XYZ file of C-alpha atoms in Angstrom:
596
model
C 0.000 0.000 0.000
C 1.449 3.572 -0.880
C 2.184 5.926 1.923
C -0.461 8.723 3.494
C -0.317 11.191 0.822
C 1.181 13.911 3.760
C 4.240 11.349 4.411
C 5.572 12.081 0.661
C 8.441 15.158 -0.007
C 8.949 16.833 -3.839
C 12.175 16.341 -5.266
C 12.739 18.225 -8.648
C 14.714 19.661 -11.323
C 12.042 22.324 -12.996
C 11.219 19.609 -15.693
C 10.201 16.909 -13.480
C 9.541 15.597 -10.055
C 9.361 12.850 -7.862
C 7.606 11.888 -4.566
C 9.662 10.666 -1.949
C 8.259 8.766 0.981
C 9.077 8.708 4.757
C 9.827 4.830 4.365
C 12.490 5.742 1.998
C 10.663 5.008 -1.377
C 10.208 6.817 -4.349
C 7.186 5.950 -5.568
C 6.182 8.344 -8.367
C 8.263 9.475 -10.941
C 7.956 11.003 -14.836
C 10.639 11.594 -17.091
C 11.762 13.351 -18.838
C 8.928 15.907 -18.507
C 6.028 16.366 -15.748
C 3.549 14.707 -18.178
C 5.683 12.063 -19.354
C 4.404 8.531 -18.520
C 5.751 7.255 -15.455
C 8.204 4.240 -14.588
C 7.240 4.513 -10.541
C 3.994 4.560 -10.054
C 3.565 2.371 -6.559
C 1.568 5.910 -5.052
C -1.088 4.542 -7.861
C -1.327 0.901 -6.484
C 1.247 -1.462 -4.820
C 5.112 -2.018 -5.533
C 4.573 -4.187 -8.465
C 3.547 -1.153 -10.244
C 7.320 0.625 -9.776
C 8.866 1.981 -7.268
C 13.021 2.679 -5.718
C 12.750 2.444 -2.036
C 16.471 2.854 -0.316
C 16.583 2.227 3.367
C 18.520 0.676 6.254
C 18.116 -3.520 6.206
C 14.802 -3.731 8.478
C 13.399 -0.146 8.636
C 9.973 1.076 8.099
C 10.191 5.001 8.574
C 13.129 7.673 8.739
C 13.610 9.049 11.921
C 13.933 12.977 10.462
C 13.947 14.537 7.155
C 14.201 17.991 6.024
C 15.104 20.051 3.021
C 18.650 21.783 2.887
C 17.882 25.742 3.530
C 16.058 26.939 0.522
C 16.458 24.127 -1.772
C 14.462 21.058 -2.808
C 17.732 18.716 -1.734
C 15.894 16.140 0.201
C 17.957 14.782 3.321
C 16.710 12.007 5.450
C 17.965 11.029 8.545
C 18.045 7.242 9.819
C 18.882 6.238 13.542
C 19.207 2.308 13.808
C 20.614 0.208 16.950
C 24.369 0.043 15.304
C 24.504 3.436 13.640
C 23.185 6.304 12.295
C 23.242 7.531 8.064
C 21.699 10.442 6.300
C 20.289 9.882 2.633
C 20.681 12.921 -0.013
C 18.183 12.718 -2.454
C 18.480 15.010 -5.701
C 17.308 15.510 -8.759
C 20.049 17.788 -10.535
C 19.463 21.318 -11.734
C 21.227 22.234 -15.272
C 23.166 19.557 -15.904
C 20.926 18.439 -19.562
C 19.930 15.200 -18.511
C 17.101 13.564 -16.305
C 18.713 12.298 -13.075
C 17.962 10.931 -9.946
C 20.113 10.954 -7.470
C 20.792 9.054 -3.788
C 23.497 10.079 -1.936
C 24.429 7.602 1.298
C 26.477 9.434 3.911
C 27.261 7.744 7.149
C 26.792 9.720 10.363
C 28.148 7.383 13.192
C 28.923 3.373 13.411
C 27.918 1.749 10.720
C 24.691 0.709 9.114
C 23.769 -2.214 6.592
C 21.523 -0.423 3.733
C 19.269 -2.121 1.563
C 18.310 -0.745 -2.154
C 15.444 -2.239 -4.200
C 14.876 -0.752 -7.633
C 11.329 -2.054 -9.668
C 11.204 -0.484 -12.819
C 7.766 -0.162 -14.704
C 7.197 2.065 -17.995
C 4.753 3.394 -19.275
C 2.148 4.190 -15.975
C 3.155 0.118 -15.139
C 2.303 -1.004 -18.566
C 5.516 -1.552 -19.842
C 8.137 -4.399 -18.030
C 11.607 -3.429 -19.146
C 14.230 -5.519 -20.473
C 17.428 -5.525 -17.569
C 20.651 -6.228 -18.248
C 23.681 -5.735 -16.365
C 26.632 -3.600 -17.830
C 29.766 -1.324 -16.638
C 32.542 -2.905 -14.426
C 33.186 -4.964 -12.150
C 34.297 -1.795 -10.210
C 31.474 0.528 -11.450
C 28.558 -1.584 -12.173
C 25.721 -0.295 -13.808
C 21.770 -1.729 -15.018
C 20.495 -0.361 -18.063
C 16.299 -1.216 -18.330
C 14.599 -0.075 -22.031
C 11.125 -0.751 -23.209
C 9.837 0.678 -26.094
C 10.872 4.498 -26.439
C 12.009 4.493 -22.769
C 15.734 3.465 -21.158
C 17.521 4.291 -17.972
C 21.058 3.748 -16.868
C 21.523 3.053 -13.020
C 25.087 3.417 -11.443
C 25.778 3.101 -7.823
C 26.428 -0.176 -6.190
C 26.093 -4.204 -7.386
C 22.361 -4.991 -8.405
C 20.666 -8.536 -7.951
C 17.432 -9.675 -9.897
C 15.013 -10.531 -7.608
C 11.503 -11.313 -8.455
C 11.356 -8.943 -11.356
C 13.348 -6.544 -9.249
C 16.526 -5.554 -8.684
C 17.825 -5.192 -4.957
C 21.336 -4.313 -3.256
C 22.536 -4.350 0.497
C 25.894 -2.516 1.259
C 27.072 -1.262 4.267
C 28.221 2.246 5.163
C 30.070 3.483 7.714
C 31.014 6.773 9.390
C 32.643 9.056 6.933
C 32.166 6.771 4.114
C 29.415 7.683 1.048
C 27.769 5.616 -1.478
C 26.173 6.815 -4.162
C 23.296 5.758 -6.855
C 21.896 8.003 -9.974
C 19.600 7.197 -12.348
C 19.254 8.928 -15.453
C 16.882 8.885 -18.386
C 17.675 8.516 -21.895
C 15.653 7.709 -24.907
C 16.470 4.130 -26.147
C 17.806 5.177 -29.419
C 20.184 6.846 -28.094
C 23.192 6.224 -26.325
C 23.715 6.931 -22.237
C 24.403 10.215 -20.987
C 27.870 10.138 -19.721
C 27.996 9.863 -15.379
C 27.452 12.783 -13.595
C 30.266 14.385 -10.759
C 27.523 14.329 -8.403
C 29.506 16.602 -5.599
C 29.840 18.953 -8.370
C 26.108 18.469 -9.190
C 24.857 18.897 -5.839
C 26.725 22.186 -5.430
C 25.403 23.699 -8.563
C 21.939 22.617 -8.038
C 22.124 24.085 -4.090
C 23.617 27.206 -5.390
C 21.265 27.479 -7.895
C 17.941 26.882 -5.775
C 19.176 29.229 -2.767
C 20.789 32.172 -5.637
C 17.072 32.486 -6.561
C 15.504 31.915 -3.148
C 17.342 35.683 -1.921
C 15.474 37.095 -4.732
C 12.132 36.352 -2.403
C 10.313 39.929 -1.446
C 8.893 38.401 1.411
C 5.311 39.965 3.015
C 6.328 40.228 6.606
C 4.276 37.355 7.685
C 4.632 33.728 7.411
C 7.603 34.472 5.431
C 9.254 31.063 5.613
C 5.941 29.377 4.666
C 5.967 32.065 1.921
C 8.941 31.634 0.643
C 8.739 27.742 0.401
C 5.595 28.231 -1.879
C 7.065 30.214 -3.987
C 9.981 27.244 -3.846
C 7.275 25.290 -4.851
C 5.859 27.116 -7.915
C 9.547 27.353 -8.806
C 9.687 23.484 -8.513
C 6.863 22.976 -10.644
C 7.419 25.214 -13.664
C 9.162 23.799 -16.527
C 11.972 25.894 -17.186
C 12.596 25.283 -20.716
C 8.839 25.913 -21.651
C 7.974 28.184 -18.968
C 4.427 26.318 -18.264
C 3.461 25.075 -14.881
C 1.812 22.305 -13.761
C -1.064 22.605 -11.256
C 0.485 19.303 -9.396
C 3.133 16.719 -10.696
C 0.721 14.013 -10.107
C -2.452 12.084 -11.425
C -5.717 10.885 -10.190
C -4.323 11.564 -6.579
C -8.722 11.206 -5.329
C -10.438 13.539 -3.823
C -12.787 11.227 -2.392
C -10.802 8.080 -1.054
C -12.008 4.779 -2.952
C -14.493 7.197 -5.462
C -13.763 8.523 -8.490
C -13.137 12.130 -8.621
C -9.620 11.905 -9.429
C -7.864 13.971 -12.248
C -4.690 14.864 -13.993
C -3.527 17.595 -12.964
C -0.246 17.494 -14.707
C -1.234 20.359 -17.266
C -1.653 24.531 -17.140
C -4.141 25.929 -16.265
C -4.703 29.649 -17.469
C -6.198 30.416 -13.865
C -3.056 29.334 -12.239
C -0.894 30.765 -14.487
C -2.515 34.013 -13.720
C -2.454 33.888 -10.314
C 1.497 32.708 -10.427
C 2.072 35.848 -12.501
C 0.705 37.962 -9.594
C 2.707 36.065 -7.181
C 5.970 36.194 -8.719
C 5.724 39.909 -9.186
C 4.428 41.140 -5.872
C 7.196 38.911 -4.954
C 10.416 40.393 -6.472
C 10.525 37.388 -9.519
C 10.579 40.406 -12.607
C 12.283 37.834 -15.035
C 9.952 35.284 -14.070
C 6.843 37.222 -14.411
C 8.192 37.976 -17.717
C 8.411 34.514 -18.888
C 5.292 33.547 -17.714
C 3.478 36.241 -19.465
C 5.053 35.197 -22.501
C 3.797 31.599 -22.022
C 0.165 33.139 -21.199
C 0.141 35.367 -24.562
C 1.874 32.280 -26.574
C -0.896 29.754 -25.402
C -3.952 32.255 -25.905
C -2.367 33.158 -29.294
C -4.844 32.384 -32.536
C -8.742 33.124 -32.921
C -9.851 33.745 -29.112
C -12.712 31.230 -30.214
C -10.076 28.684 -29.499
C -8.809 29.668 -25.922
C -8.808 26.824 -23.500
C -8.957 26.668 -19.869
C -5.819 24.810 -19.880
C -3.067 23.573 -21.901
C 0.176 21.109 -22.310
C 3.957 22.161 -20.948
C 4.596 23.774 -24.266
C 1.411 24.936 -25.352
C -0.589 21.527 -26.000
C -4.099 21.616 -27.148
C -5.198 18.308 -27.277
C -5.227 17.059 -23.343
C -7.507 14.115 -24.433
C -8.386 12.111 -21.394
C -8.270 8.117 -21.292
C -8.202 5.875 -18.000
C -5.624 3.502 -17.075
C -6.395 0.082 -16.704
C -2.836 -0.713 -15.731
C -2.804 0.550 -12.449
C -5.710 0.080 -9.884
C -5.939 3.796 -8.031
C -3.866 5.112 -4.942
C -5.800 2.899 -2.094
C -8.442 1.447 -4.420
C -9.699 4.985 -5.890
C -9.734 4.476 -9.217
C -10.197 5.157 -12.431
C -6.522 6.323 -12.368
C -6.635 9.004 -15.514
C -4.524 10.046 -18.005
C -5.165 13.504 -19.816
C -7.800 15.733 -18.679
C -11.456 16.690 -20.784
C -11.770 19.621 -18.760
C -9.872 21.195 -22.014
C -12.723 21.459 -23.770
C -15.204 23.454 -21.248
C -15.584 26.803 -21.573
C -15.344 28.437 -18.376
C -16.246 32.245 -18.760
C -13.866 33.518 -15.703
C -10.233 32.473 -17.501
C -10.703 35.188 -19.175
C -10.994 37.564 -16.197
C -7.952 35.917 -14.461
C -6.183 36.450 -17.878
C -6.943 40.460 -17.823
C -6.493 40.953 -14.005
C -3.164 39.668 -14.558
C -1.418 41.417 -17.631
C -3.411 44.377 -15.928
C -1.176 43.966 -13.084
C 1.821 43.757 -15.067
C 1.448 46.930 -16.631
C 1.037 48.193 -13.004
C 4.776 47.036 -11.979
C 6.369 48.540 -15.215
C 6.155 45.950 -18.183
C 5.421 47.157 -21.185
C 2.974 46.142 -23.302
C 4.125 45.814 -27.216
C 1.752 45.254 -30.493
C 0.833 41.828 -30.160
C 0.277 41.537 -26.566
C -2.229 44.302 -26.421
C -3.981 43.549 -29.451
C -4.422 40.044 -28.205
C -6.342 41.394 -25.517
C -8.402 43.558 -27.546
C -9.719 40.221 -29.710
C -10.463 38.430 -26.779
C -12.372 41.242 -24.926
C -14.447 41.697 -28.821
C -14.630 37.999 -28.264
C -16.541 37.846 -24.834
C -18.772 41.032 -25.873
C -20.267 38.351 -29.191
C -20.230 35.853 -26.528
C -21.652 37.539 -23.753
C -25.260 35.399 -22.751
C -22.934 31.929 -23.016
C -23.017 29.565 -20.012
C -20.165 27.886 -18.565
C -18.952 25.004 -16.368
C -17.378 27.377 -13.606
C -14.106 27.500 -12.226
C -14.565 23.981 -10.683
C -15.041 22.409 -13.541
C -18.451 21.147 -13.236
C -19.676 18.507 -15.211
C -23.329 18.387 -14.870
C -25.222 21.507 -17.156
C -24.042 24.659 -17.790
C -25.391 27.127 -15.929
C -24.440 30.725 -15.352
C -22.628 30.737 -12.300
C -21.942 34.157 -10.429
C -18.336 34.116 -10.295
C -18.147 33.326 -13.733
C -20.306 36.364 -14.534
C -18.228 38.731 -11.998
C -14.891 37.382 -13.553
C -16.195 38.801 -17.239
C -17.193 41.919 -15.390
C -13.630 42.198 -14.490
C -11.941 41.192 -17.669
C -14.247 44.334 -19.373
C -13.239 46.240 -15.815
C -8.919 46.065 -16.749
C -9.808 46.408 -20.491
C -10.969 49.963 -19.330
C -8.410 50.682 -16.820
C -5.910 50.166 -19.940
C -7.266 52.313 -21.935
C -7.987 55.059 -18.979
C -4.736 54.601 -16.945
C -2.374 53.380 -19.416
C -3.296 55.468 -22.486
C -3.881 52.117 -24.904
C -6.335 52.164 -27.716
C -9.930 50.319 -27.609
C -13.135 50.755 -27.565
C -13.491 51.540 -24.033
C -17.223 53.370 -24.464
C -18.191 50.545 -25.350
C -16.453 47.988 -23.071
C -18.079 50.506 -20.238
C -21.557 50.300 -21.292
C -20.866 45.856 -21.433
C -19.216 46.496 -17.732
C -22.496 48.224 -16.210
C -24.735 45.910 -18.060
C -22.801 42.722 -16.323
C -23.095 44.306 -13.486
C -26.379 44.973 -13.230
C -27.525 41.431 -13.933
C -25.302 40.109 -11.813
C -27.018 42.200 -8.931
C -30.294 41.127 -10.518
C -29.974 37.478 -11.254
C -26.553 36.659 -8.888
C -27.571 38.376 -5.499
C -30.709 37.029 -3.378
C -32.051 40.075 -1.872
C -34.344 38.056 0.281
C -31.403 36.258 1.463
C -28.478 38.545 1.362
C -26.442 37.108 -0.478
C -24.347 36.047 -3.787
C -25.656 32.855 -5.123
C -23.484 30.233 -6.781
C -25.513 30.248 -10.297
C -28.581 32.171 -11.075
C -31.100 29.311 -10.729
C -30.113 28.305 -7.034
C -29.841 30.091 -3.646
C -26.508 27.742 -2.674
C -23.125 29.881 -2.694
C -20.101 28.662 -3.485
C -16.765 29.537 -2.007
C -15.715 30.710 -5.494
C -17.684 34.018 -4.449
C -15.085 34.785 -1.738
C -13.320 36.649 -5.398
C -15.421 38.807 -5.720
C -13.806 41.234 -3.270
C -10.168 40.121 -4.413
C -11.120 41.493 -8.074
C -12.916 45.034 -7.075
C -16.441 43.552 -8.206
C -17.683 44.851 -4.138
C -15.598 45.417 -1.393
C -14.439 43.131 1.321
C -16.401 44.805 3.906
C -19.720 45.611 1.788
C -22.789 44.090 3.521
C -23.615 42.077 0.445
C -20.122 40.682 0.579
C -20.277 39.932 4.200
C -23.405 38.363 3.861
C -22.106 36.359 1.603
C -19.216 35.123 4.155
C -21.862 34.845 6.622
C -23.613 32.312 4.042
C -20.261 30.302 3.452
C -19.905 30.122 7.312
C -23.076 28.554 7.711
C -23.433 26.208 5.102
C -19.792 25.060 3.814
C -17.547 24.864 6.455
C -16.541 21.541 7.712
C -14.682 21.634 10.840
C -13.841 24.945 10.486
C -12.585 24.442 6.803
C -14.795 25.505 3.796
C -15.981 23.461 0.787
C -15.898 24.406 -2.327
C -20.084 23.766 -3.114
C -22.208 20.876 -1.602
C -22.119 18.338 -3.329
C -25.302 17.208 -2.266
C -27.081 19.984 -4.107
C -26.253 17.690 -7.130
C -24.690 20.790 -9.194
C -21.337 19.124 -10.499
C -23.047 15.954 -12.153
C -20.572 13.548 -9.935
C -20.953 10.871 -8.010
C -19.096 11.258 -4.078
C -18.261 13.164 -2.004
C -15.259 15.923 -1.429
C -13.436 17.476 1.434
C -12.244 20.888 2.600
C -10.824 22.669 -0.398
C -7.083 24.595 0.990
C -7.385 27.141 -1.701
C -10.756 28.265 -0.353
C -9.653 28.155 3.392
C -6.788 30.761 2.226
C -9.372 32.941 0.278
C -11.270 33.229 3.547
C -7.900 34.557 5.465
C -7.859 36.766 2.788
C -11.408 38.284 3.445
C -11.433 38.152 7.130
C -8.100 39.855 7.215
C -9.274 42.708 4.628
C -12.825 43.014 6.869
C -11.664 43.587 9.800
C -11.566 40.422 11.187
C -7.611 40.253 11.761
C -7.932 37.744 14.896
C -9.923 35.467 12.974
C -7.306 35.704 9.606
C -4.663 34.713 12.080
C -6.178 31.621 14.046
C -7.531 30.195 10.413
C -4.105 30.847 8.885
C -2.222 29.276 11.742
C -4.298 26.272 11.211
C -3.525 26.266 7.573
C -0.450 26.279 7.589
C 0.027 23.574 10.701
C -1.712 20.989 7.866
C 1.363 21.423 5.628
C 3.057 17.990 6.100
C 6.904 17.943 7.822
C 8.658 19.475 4.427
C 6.248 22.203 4.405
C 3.909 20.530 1.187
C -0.051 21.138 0.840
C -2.366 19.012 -1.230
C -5.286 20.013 -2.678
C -7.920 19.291 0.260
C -7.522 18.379 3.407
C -9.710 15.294 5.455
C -10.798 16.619 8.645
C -11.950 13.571 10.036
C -8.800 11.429 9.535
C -6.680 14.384 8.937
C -5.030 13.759 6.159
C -3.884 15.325 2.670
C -5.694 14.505 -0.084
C -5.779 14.938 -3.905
C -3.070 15.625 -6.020
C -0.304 16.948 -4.620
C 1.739 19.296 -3.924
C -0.781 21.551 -5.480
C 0.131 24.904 -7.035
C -3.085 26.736 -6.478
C -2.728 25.670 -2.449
C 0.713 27.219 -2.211
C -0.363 30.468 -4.473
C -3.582 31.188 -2.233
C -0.995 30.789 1.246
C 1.174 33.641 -0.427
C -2.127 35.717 -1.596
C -3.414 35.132 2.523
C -0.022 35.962 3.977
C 0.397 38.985 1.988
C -3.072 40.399 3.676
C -2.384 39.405 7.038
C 0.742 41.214 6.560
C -0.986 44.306 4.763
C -3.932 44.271 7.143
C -1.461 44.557 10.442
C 0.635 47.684 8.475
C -3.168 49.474 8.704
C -3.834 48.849 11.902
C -0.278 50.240 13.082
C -0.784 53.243 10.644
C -4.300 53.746 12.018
C-alpha cells in the first residue's frame, strides 16, 4: 500500500519531479517531462507497479527529514541500533539530462543499507528488459522498453523477483552513491554525472534564486517555500506550470473524482504571474506572461482553460487500466477533458493579470495588447454563453456568479488600460458591457431576500468561489452584500472549520461522491477576514492552515478533517499560491492597523 499522501516530499529539477516517501521510497516518478508517462507509479497501487525504495536492512520510517535551507535537496535522517546515516536525495538542476540521485552518507557506526529498484514504464504497462553492464568496479543496469531506457550506477544490483535489490554497508565518513538517469532508447547513455559537483550547482542554484524572495512580513518562511514550490513545478525550458506533478491523486478516497492535474491551467498561471511579481521574480513574471500570450495566441474562439507544458491543445483524457488507483480509488486518468469546457472567468484571471503587469512597469508591445483587444471583442459576441465554472463542473451549464463577476472584471482592466495606461480600444463601449454585467449580476446573482451572492442564477446555494469577488474590485471586502455572503459560506460550507468548495449534495457538479475541505478556499477566507476587519480570525484560520502542511512544508489540494489527512493531487500549485495571496493580507492588514 502507498504511503499517506502527507508522508511524501517533492524532489525536482524544474522539468520533473518525484515523490519521496518517509519509508524511503520513491514511488512516483515522470521523465523526462512532468507529463511524461511514469516508470514509478507504486503511489497509484502497490510495488509491483514501480517503485526505488532505499533504506537501512529492516526499517519502516526515517527518523527525520528535512530540506537543505532553501532548496528542494531532500535529506533524510536514519537512527538504527548500530549506527546512524543520512540519505541525499536530488534531482540535478542544469546539468541536460534527467537524473535521480541518492546520496548515502554515514553519520556514526555503521549501518547495513538495503536498495530495491522495480522499474515499470509506461504508468506500469511496460516491463523493461534488464541487463547488467559497466565494471566490475562501477557496475551499472540499463532497463529499455519501447521508447524508454535508464542507466543506473551506484552499487552491485541482484534480480530478484522482477526486481533488482542491493545491500551494502556504510560506515562513518564513508558515502555511497546511486543516480539514475533517463535517456531515450535510441540513443546512447548520458555520460555519469560528478555528483559533488552536481549537488553544489543545483544548491547554489535553488538558494541564488531563493534571496530574490520579497517576502510579506508574515509567514515568510511558509511564503517563501511556496514560492519554492511554484519554482519546482514550472518547466523551465517551456515556462508552463503544472497545477500538481501528479495524477488521479482522489479527492474522495475509494471514489472517483480523481484527475490529472499534470497540465496549465490559465487560472493558475494568472495567479502565479501575480505572485511572482508582488514577490520580487521580474524575469519570471516575464516569462510567464510570454507563455500566457503564446498559449492564448490564434482566434480567441479557441482559448482553453488549460493547456500542455509547451502549449498543448489536445489534453484528451483516457483511463488507465494498468494501475488500480492510490488505495483502491480508481479510475486512475490520463489527460484531462476539462480542455474542452468553456469556463467564462479564464478570461478575467487572464486580464487581471497582464493588468497587473502593466502596473509594476512591463510594457505592453503590439501583439500583446492587441491580443487582448480580440479576446475582450470575443466575450462582448459571446456575452449570454453559459459555462462550467471555475470547478469544472460537469453536470449543465449554468451561469454561475463568479463566472459572470470574472467577465465583469476582464471588461473592468480592459478599461483601466485604456484610462490609466493610455492604450487604444473601444473603451465606451467595453463601459456600457461592464455596467450591463453588473447589473444582472445584482439582478440574477444576489438574493435580496437572502443577502447574499448565489453560486448560479437558478439556485440560492453559494459557493466559495464568491469569496473573489472582493479580491477582483467587483464589491468590497467589507460591503454588507459581501459579508453576507461570508456569513452564508460560514453557515453552510464549512466543515470543521474548513470551507468546501459547493455541496455536493445539491447535485450541481453531475458527480458521483463526495469531497473534502478545499485549501485554496480556506486561504481565500484569510484573505477576506483579514481585509474586513476580522484580523484575529485571519490569524487563528491561517495558523491552522499552515500547521496541515506535512513535515517538508507541502499542501495538497484538500484536506480530510476527520482522519486528517492530505488529499488529492499533490503538492498543489493553487494551495501554495492562495498561502502567499493570505499571507500577503495578514501582513498588509497589520501595516493598517499600526498606521491607524
Amino acid at each position: 500500500m502507498p504511503e499517506p499522501l502527507e508522508n511524501y516530499a517533492l524532489i525536482g529539477d524544474c522539468r520533473s519531479a518525484a515523490l519521496v516517501g518517509r519509508t524511503g521510497s520513491i514511488d512516483w516518478l515522470c521523465m523526462p517531462r512532468f507529463d511524461s508517462a511514469s516508470l514509478f507509479a507504486r503511489i497509484l497501487g502497490d510495488e509491483t507497479h514501480g517503485h526505488w525504495s532505499l533504506n537501512p536492512v529492516g526499517a519502516v520510517e526515517c527518523t527525520s527529514r528535512q530540506y537543505e535551507e532553501d532548496t528542494f535537496i531532500l535529506v533524510t535522517r536514519w537512527v538504527t541500533e548500530s549506527g546512524e546515516v543520512e540519505v541525499i536525495d536530488s534531482m540535478p538542476h542544469g546539468d541536460g539530462a534527467a537524473d535521480v540521485a541518492r546520496r548515502v552518507v554515514g553519520i556514526s557506526g555503521e549501518v547495513v543499507m538495503e536498495e530495491v529498484l522495480r522499474i515499470r514504464f509506461d504508468y506500469a504497462d511496460a516491463m523493461p528488459w534488464v541487463r547488467q553492464a559497466g565494471t566490475e568496479e562501477e557496475p551499472e543496469l540499463v532497463a529499455i522498453a519501447g521508447p524508454d531506457a535508464v542507466i543506473v550506477r551506484g552499487p552491485h544490483f541482484q534480480s530478484i523477483d522482477h526486481a533488482h535489490r542491493a545491500e551494502f554497508t556504510v560506515r562513518e565518513g564513508e558515502t555511497v552513491d546511486t543516480v539514475l538517469t533517463w535517456f531515450p532508447s535510441h540513443k546512447t547513455p548520458y555520460p555519469p554525472l560528478d555528483l559533488d559537483q552536481q549537488l553544489a550547482d543545483t544548491r547554489a542554484w535553488w538558494q541564488r534564486w531563493a534571496r530574490a524572495c520579497r517576502e510579506p512580513g508574515a509567514y515568510d518562511t511558509e511564503v517563501r517555500r511556496s514560492l519554492l514550490v511554484l519554482r519546482a513545478l514550472t518547466h523551465e525550458t517551456t515556462g508552463g506550470i503544472v497545477a500538481a506533478p501528479t495524477t488521479s491523486l482522489p479527492e474522495d478516497m475509494g471514489g472517483s473524482r480523481n484527475w490529472d492535474y499534470r497540465y496549465v491551467w490559465l487560472r493558475d498561471a494568472a495567479l502565479t504571474l501575480e505572485a511572482l511579481m508582488l514577490h520580487g521574480y521580474e524575469r519570471e513574471a516575464h516569462e510567464w506572461r510570454d507563455w500566457l500570450l503564446r498559449a492564448i495566441a490564434g482566434d480567441p474562439e479557441d482559448v482553453q482553460i488549460m493547456y500542455g507544458l509547451s502549449g498543448e491543445r489536445r489534453l484528451d483524457e483516457r483511463e488507465l487500466p494498468s494501475l488500480p488507483g492510490y488505495r483502491g480509488s480508481s479510475p486512475v486518468r490520463k489527460g484531462n477533458g476539462a480542455y474542452t469546457q468553456f469556463q467564462g472567468d479564464i478570461f478575467g484571471e487572464v486580464m487581471i493579470a497582464l493588468e497587473d503587469a502593466r502596473d509594476l512597469g512591463v510594457a505592453e508591445d503590439d501583439f500583446s495588447w492587441s491580443l487582448q483587444v480580440a479576446l475582450l471583442e470575443h466575450i462582448a459576441q459571446n456575452l449570454d454563453r453559459e459555462d462550467n465554472g471555475i470547478w469544472e463542473i460537469r453536470g449543465p451549464h449554468q451561469r454561475f456568479t463568479h463566472s459572470r463577476a470574472m467577465i465583469w472584471a476582464a471588461f473592468d482592466r480592459g478599461i483601466a488600460a485604456v484610462r490609466t495606461h493610455g492604450l487604444r480600444g473601444p473603451v465606451e463601449r467595453w463601459e456600457l458591457v461592464r455596467a450591463q454585467l453588473g447589473d444582472e449580476i445584482e439582478r440574477l446573482g444576489f438574493n435580496a431576500e437572502r443577502g447574499h451572492y448565489v453560486q448560479h442564477y437558478a439556485t440560492t446555494e453559494v459557493d466559495a468561489s464568491l469569496l473573489q469577488l472582493a479580491q477582483i474590485g467587483y464589491v468590497a471586502y467589507d460591503d454588507p452584500r459581501m459579508l453576507g455572503t461570508v456569513a452564508e459560506i460560514e453557515r453552510t460550507l464549512l466543515r470543521d472549520g474548513l470551507p468546501l468548495r459547493y455541496r455536493t449534495e445539491s447535485g450541481v457538479d453531475g458527480l458521483e461522491g463526495d469531497e473534502h475541505p478545499f485549501l485554496t478556499c480556506a486561504f481565500w477566507l484569510v484573505e477576506q477576514y483579514a481585509r474586513s476587519g476580522r484580523l484575529d480570525d485571519a490569524v487563528v484560520l491561517m495558523d491552522r492552515l499552515v500547521g496541515l502542511a506535512n513535515d517538508v512544508g507541502l499542501l495538497s489540494e484538500e484536506y480530510d478533517t476527520v482522519n486528517e489527512c492530505h488529499m488529492g493531487n499533490t503538492p498543489q500549485a493553487l494551495s501554495h499560491l492562495s498561502l502567499v495571496r493570505a499571507a500577503d493580507s495578514i501582513a498588509f492588514a497589520r501595516q493598517e492597523a499600526v498606521s491607524a
